C-alpha positions as a printed Julia matrix, in Angstrom:
342×3 Matrix{Float64}:
  73.36  135.66  113.73
  70.83  132.9   113.15
  71.57  129.54  114.78
  72.94  126.84  112.42
  69.67  124.88  112.62
  67.9   127.78  110.9
  70.79  129.1   108.84
  71.72  125.9   106.98
  68.34  125.46  105.22
  68.54  129.09  104.1
  72.09  128.64  102.8
  71.04  125.61  100.76
  68.64  127.81   98.81
  71.58  129.86   97.52
  73.91  129.02   94.67
  76.49  126.61   96.18
  79.5   128.84   95.6
  77.7   131.92   96.92
  76.68  130.01  100.05
  80.25  128.84  100.52
  81.65  132.36  100.21
  79.11  133.69  102.72
  80.03  130.92  105.16
  83.71  131.83  104.93
  82.93  135.5   105.51
  80.89  134.65  108.61
  83.69  132.46  109.93
  86.33  135.09  109.22
  84.31  137.73  111.06
  83.71  135.45  114.05
  79.97  135.23  113.42
  79.72  131.43  113.21
  79.79  130.74  116.92
  82.02  128.39  118.86
  81.94  124.92  120.38
  82.78  125.37  124.05
  81.99  121.8   125.14
  85.15  119.9   126.18
  85.92  116.91  123.98
  85.73  113.43  125.46
  89.26  112.43  126.6
  89.01  109.17  124.63
  89.27  111.24  121.44
  92.62  112.85  122.29
  95.14  112.03  119.57
  98.84  112.6   119.0
  99.85  113.78  115.53
 102.22  116.26  113.83
 104.07  116.64  117.12
 100.92  118.11  118.66
  98.16  116.9   120.95
  94.83  117.04  119.09
  91.6   117.26  121.08
  89.99  114.9   118.6
  90.89  113.16  115.3
  88.33  115.01  113.16
  89.72  117.62  110.78
  88.51  119.87  108.01
  89.8   118.91  104.57
  91.49  121.3   102.18
  89.32  123.11   99.67
  86.96  124.73  102.14
  89.29  127.59  103.08
  91.61  127.89  100.08
  93.24  131.15  101.19
  93.46  130.39  104.93
  91.22  133.41  105.53
  88.98  131.86  108.2
  91.19  129.34  109.98
  90.71  130.85  113.44
  86.92  130.82  113.03
  87.0   127.23  111.81
  89.17  126.25  114.76
  86.54  127.57  117.15
  83.95  125.13  115.75
  85.62  122.16  117.42
  87.78  120.57  114.72
  90.82  118.7   115.94
  92.8   120.2   113.05
  92.19  122.38  109.99
  93.83  122.03  106.58
  93.92  125.22  104.49
  94.49  125.48  100.73
  95.03  124.35   98.07
  97.4   127.27   97.43
  99.42  127.82   94.25
 102.46  130.03   93.74
 100.55  132.59   91.7
  96.93  133.71   92.06
  94.49  132.14   89.62
  90.74  132.48   89.08
  90.03  128.79   88.57
  87.61  127.38   86.05
  84.57  129.25   84.65
  81.37  129.3    86.71
  79.2   127.41   87.43
  81.74  124.99   88.83
  80.17  123.7    92.07
  77.05  121.52   92.11
  74.98  120.04   94.93
  73.76  116.51   94.27
  71.27  116.7    97.12
  69.54  113.42   96.35
  72.9   111.67   96.57
  74.33  113.6    99.56
  77.18  114.54   97.24
  78.91  117.42   95.5
  80.64  117.76   92.15
  83.24  120.49   91.84
  85.53  121.66   89.08
  86.86  124.71   90.9
  90.38  124.44   89.44
  92.53  125.61   92.38
  91.0   129.08   92.5
  93.01  131.0    95.09
  94.74  134.31   95.79
  98.26  132.91   95.6
 101.09  132.2    97.99
 101.74  135.75   99.23
  98.17  136.24  100.48
  98.12  132.7   101.89
 101.26  133.37  103.94
  99.87  136.66  105.24
  96.76  134.84  106.43
  98.75  132.0   108.0
 100.64  134.52  110.11
  97.32  135.53  111.7
  96.41  132.0   112.76
  96.42  131.36  116.5
  98.65  128.3   116.41
  98.22  127.71  120.14
  94.56  126.91  119.51
  94.56  125.57  115.94
  96.48  122.57  114.63
  97.1   123.63  111.04
  97.84  121.9   107.76
  98.79  123.65  104.52
  97.8   122.06  101.2
  99.9   123.05   98.17
  99.36  122.59   94.42
 100.55  123.93   91.09
  99.2   126.57   88.74
  97.27  125.53   85.65
  99.68  127.4    83.38
 103.44  127.87   83.56
 103.99  125.31   86.3
 107.13  123.28   86.89
 106.1   120.68   89.51
 109.65  119.66   90.43
 110.43  123.33   91.11
 107.11  124.62   92.43
 106.23  122.01   95.04
 109.53  122.37   96.94
 109.2   126.17   96.76
 105.71  126.02   98.21
 106.67  123.55  100.94
 109.62  125.7   102.02
 107.41  128.78  102.16
 104.57  127.33  104.24
 106.61  125.07  106.55
 107.31  127.72  109.22
 103.59  128.47  109.53
 102.01  124.98  109.54
 102.07  121.79  111.59
 102.07  119.65  108.46
 102.08  120.09  104.67
 100.05  118.21  102.06
 101.23  117.74   98.48
  98.1   117.79   96.31
  98.72  115.76   93.16
  95.22  114.35   92.83
  92.69  117.06   91.99
  90.95  116.1    88.72
  90.41  119.76   87.83
  93.96  120.8    86.85
  94.98  119.21   83.54
  97.8   116.69   83.95
  97.95  116.94   87.75
  97.03  113.32   88.39
  99.87  112.23   86.1
 102.16  113.34   88.93
 101.03  110.27   90.89
 103.18  108.12   88.6
 106.21  106.58   90.26
 108.79  108.57   88.29
 107.12  111.99   88.56
 106.28  111.64   92.25
 109.83  110.55   93.04
 111.21  113.57   91.2
 108.97  115.94   93.17
 109.65  114.38   96.56
 113.4   114.24   96.01
 113.44  118.03   95.99
 111.46  118.43   99.21
 113.09  118.78  102.6
 110.86  119.96  105.41
 111.14  119.91  109.19
 107.37  119.41  109.27
 105.49  116.18  108.41
 104.7   115.9   104.7
 101.64  114.09  103.36
 100.64  113.22   99.8
  96.96  113.4    98.87
  96.0   110.78   96.3
  93.02  109.98   94.1
  90.58  107.12   94.75
  90.82  106.23   91.06
  94.39  104.92   91.26
  94.89  101.34   90.12
  96.13   98.77   92.62
  99.57   98.86   90.98
  99.5   102.66   91.08
  98.68  102.65   94.79
 101.52  100.24   95.5
 103.93  102.46   93.56
 102.85  105.6    95.42
 103.35  103.89   98.77
 106.79  102.64   97.75
 107.92  106.09   96.61
 106.44  107.79   99.69
 108.29  105.45  102.05
 111.52  105.76  100.09
 111.46  109.56  100.28
 110.54  109.87  103.94
 106.96  111.05  103.52
 105.0   110.91  106.77
 101.77  109.65  105.26
  98.98  109.75  102.71
  95.57  111.37  102.64
  93.06  108.95  101.12
  91.32  110.3    99.22
  90.6   113.22   96.97
  87.45  113.38   94.84
  86.62  110.77   92.19
  85.98  111.09   88.46
  83.86  107.93   88.61
  80.09  108.25   88.37
  78.28  105.4    90.15
  75.13  104.19   88.41
  73.23  104.86   91.64
  73.47  108.65   91.29
  70.04  110.26   91.02
  70.74  113.99   90.78
  70.25  115.81   87.47
  73.78  117.18   88.0
  75.35  113.7    87.96
  76.79  114.22   84.48
  78.69  117.4    85.33
  82.45  117.31   84.83
  84.6   117.46   87.95
  85.39  115.59   91.12
  82.61  113.8    92.98
  82.65  113.89   96.79
  80.29  112.95   99.58
  78.39  109.74  100.31
  79.16  107.95   96.98
  82.88  108.33   97.71
  82.75  106.64  101.11
  82.97  102.99  100.05
  85.72  103.25   97.4
  87.89  105.62   99.45
  87.59  103.43  102.56
  88.44  100.29  100.58
  91.53  102.02   99.17
  92.5   103.16  102.66
  92.36   99.58  103.96
  94.5    98.35  101.05
  97.02  101.12  101.59
  97.24  100.44  105.32
  98.09   96.8   104.66
 100.61   97.64  101.93
 102.39  100.22  104.08
 102.9    97.81  106.97
 103.18  100.52  109.58
 105.59  102.67  107.57
 103.1   105.47  106.83
 100.37  107.39  108.65
  96.98  107.75  106.99
  94.32  110.44  107.04
  90.94  109.16  105.86
  88.65  111.41  103.83
  85.6   110.81  101.69
  81.94  110.58  102.59
  82.03  111.03  106.37
  78.67  112.26  107.67
  78.03  110.07  110.74
  80.05  108.66  113.68
  79.95  105.2   112.09
  81.67  106.59  109.0
  84.5   108.11  111.03
  84.95  104.85  112.95
  85.04  102.84  109.72
  87.91  105.0   108.41
  89.83  104.55  111.65
  89.3   100.79  111.68
  90.51  100.71  108.05
  93.78  102.37  109.05
  93.23  106.12  109.41
  94.83  107.81  112.4
  92.83  110.94  111.58
  89.81  111.73  109.42
  88.69  114.77  107.45
  85.34  116.28  106.52
  84.24  118.38  103.61
  80.94  117.56  101.9
  79.24  116.35  105.08
  80.24  119.61  106.77
  78.98  121.62  103.79
  75.56  119.94  104.05
  75.13  119.76  107.82
  77.2   122.7   109.03
  78.81  123.04  112.48
  76.14  120.83  114.09
  77.84  117.82  112.5
  80.95  118.13  114.67
  79.48  117.5   118.14
  77.38  114.68  116.68
  80.48  113.01  115.24
  82.58  113.46  118.35
  79.96  112.27  120.82
  79.01  109.3   118.66
  82.61  108.29  117.95
  83.47  108.33  121.66
  80.5   106.04  122.38
  81.46  103.65  119.58
  85.09  103.44  120.68
  84.08  102.55  124.24
  81.47  100.06  123.05
  84.18   98.22  121.09
  86.52   98.22  124.07
  89.09  100.75  122.85
  90.73  103.06  125.36
  91.72  105.63  122.74
  91.69  106.31  119.0
  95.2   104.92  118.45
  94.12  101.47  119.63
  91.41  101.38  116.95
  93.61  102.37  114.02
  93.67   99.49  111.53
  91.85   97.14  113.91
  89.35   96.25  111.2
  91.87   95.23  108.53
């Protein structure tokens, strides 16, 4: 197996979805290596009733079927979120549906919840070494024939025994009507049917209005949700985008998402007033980015696009740099830094 420093440039020459599939295969087969360096103790974090070695997780979407969770866990993530899984298998949207915006350090995807369905997902979850991997399960609804008020509780009940936390995905822009479920009435109807012994999070879009964000927080608190993941991809297209793929339909992630998602995180942290826990996602590719999310109110952070571009080498860079930054600012641990910048 080639080292990541040589492998990543080769992977970037491939079609993005082909490269992604090859990466998952390598991880599933244990060919992607392992990070054996102990994490700095300052990064140790308590969440989901578990002790995490660090607050840096992998976001949902990378391993939709939970096929490579053990391999991903060996790379040094503090936690791994698998999915999004739907009740029934579905192929997703027509290809091409994944685009690298290299000039912008970004990605546009319109995958459409392509996955092998709940039965395969559960079989794969049973193979996860839960002693070594802190695991989240991200659930969504099928494009056709879905009943959100029925399907989300069914999915949560099914995955709860196998995961440390569950994420309700109501914010992908690639399933028609899904983001409408962020409305106060629809979200309340979904959450009222969910009862789980595990922490439940709701993943929201960065394109929510200020009133919409306030409503989501109110409903989440009312229904005993543990926290929010801020944020999913954006349908906005900043004028600064340079890539020829900038006009493609789908959700934009990566560097252009960092500022708006972090601003929304800070607003949400203030609105929640300590009643919710936040996981910050969107545009993290350097230690300073991870710290900014934590200072804005995130107890944990998640990677996707930065990991897709930089590969496993990003993790030790983030962890080492974050530990240095925390000490430089006088924090004894991650928890002390949460929300300190708001």
